[in-house]
Short mmCIF file of N, CA and C in Angstrom, two decimals:
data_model
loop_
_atom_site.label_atom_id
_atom_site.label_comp_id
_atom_site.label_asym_id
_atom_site.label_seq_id
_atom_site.Cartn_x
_atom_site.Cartn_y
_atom_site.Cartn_z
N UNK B 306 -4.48 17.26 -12.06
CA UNK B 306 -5.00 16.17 -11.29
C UNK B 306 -4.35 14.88 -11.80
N UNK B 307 -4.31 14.22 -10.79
CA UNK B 307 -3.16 12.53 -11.33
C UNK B 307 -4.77 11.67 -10.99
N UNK B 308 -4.42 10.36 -11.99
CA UNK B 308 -5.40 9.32 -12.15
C UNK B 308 -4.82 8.13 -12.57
N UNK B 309 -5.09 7.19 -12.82
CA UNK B 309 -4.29 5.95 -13.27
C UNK B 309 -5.82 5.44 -14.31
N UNK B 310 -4.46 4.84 -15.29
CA UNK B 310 -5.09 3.91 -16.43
C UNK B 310 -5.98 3.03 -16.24
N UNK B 311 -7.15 2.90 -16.46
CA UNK B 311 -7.86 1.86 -16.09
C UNK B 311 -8.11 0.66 -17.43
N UNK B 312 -8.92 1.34 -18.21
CA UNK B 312 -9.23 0.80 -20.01
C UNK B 312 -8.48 1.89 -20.43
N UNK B 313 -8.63 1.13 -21.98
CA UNK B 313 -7.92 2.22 -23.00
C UNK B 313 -8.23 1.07 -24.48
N UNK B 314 -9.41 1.51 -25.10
CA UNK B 314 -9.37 1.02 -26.75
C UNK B 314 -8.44 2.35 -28.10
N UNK B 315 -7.54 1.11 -28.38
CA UNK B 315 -7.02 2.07 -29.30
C UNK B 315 -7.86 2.35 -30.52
N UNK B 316 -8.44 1.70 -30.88
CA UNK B 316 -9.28 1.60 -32.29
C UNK B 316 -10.47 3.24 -31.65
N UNK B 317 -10.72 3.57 -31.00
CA UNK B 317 -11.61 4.49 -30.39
C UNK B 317 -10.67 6.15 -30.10
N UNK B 318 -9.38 5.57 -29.54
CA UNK B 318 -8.84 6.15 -28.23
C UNK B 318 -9.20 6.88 -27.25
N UNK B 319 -10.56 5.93 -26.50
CA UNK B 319 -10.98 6.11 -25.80
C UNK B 319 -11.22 5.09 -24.33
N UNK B 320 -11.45 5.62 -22.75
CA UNK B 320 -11.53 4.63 -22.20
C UNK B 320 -11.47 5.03 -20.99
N UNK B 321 -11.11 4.64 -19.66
CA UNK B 321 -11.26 4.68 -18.63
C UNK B 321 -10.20 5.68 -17.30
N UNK B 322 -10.30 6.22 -16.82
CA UNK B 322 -8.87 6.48 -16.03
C UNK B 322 -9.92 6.37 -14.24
N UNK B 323 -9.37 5.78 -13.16
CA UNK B 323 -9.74 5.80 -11.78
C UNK B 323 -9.02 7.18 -11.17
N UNK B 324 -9.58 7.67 -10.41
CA UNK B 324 -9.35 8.93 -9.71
C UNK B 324 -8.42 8.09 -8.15
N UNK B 325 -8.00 8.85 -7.65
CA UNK B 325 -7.06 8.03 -6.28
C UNK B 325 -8.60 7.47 -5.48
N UNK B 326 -9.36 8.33 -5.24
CA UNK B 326 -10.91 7.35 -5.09
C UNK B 326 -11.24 6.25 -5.33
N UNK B 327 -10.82 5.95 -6.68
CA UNK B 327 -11.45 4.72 -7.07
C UNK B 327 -12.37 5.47 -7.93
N UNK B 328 -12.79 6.30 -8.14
CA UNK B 328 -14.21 6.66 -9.00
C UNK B 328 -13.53 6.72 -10.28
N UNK B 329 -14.43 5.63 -11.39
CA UNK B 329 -13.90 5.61 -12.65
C UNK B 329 -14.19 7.09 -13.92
N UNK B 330 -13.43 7.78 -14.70
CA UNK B 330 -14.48 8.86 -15.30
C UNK B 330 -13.57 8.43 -16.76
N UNK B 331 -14.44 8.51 -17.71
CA UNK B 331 -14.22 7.84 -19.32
C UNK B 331 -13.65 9.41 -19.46
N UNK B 332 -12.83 9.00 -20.79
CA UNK B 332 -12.25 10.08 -21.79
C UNK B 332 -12.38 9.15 -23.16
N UNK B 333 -12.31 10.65 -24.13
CA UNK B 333 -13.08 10.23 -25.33
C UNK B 333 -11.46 10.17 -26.08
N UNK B 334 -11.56 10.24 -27.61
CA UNK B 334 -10.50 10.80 -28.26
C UNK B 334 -10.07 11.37 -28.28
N UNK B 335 -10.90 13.20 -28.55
CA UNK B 335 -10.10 13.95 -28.60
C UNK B 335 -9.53 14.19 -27.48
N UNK B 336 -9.92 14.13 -25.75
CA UNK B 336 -8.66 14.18 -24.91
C UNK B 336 -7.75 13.73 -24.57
N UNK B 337 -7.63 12.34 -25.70
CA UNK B 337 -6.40 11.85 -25.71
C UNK B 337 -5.60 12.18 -26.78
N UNK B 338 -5.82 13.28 -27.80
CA UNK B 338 -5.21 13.61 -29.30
C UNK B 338 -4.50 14.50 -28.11
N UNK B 339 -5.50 14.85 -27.81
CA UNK B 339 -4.76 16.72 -27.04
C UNK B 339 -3.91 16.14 -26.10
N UNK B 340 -3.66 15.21 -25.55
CA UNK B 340 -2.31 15.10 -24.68
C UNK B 340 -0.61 14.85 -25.66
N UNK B 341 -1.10 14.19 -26.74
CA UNK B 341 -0.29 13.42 -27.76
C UNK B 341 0.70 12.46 -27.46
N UNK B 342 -0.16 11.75 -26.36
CA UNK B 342 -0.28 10.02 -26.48
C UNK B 342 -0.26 9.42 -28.12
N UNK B 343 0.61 8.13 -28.01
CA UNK B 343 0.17 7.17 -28.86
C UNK B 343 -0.58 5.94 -28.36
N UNK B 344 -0.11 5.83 -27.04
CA UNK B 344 -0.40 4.35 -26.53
C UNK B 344 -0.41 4.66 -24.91
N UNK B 345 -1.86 3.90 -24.40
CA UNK B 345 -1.98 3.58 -23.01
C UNK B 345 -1.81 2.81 -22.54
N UNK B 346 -1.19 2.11 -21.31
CA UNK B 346 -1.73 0.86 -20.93
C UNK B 346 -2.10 0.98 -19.34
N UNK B 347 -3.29 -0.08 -19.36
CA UNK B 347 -3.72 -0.27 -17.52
C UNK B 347 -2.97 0.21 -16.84
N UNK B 348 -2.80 0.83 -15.32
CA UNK B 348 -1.84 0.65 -14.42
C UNK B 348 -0.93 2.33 -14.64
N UNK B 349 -0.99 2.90 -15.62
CA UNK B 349 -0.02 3.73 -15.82
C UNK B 349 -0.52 4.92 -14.85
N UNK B 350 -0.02 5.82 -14.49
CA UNK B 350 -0.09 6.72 -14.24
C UNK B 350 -0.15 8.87 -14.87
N UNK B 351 -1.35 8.48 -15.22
CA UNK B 351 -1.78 9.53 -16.38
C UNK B 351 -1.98 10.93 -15.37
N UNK B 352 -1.80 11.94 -16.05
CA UNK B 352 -1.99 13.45 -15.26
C UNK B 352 -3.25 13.68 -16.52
N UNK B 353 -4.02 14.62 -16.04
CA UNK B 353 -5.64 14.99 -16.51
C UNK B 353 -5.70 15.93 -15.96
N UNK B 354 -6.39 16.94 -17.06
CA UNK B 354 -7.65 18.34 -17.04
C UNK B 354 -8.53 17.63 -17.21
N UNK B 355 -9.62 18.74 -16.66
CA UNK B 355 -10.85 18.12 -16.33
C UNK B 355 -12.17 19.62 -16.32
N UNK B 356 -12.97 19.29 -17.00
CA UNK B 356 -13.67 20.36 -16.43
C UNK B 356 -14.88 20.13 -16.14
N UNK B 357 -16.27 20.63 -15.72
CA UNK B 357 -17.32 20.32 -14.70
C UNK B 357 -17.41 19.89 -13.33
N UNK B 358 -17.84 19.13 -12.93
CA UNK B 358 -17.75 18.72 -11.55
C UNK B 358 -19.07 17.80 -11.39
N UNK B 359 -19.04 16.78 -10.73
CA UNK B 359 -19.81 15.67 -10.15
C UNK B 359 -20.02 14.86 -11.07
N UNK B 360 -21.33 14.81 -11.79
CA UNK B 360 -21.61 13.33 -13.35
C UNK B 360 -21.07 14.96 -14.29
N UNK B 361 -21.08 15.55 -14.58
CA UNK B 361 -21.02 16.16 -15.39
C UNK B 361 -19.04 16.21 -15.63
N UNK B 362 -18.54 15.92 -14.35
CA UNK B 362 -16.79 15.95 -14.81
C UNK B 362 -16.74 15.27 -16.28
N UNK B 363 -15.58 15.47 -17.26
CA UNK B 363 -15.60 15.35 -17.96
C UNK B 363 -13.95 15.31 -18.24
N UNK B 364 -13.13 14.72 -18.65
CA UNK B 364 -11.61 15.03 -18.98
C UNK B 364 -11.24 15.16 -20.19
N UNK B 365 -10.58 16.36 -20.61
CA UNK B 365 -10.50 17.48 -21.74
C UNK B 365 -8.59 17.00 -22.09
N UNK B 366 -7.79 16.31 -21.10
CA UNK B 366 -6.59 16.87 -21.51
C UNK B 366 -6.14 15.03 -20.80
N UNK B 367 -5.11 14.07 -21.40
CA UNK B 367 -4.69 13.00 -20.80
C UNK B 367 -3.36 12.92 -21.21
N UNK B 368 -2.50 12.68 -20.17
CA UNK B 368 -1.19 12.60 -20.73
C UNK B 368 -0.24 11.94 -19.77
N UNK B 369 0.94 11.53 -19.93
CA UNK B 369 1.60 10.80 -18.52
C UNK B 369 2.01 11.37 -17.43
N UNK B 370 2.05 11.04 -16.67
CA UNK B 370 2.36 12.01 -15.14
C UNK B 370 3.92 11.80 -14.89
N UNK B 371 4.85 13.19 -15.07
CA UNK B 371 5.98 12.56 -15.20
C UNK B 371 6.38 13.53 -13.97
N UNK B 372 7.75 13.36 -13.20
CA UNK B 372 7.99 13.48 -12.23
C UNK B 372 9.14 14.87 -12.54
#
């Protein structure tokens, strides 16, 4: 699934990504260790795993969406 950067605290590495919706869903650290990102910024275009569905989605995997 593709999403774009919304927030991103590095001190956490945790923060925001928007779905093409618009619906915002947080990621914590470790799904950003597990992509092996160093650095986010706003605007980017991130690819995401995800698992649950509705409030319970949750994103397990963040990394750049490369072509």
């Amino acid at each position: 699934m593709q999403a774009t950067s919304y927030t991103y605290d590095p001190g956490t590495r945790s923060g925001q990504v928007l779905l093409d919706d618009g619906t915002p869903v947080p990621f914590d650290g470790p799904a950003f260790d597990a992509g092996g990102l160093r650095l986010l910024r706003p605007g980017q275009r991130v690819r995401i795993e995800t698992e649950g569905e509705g409030a319970e989605l949750r994103i397990t995997l963040i990394t750049l969406q490369t072509f």
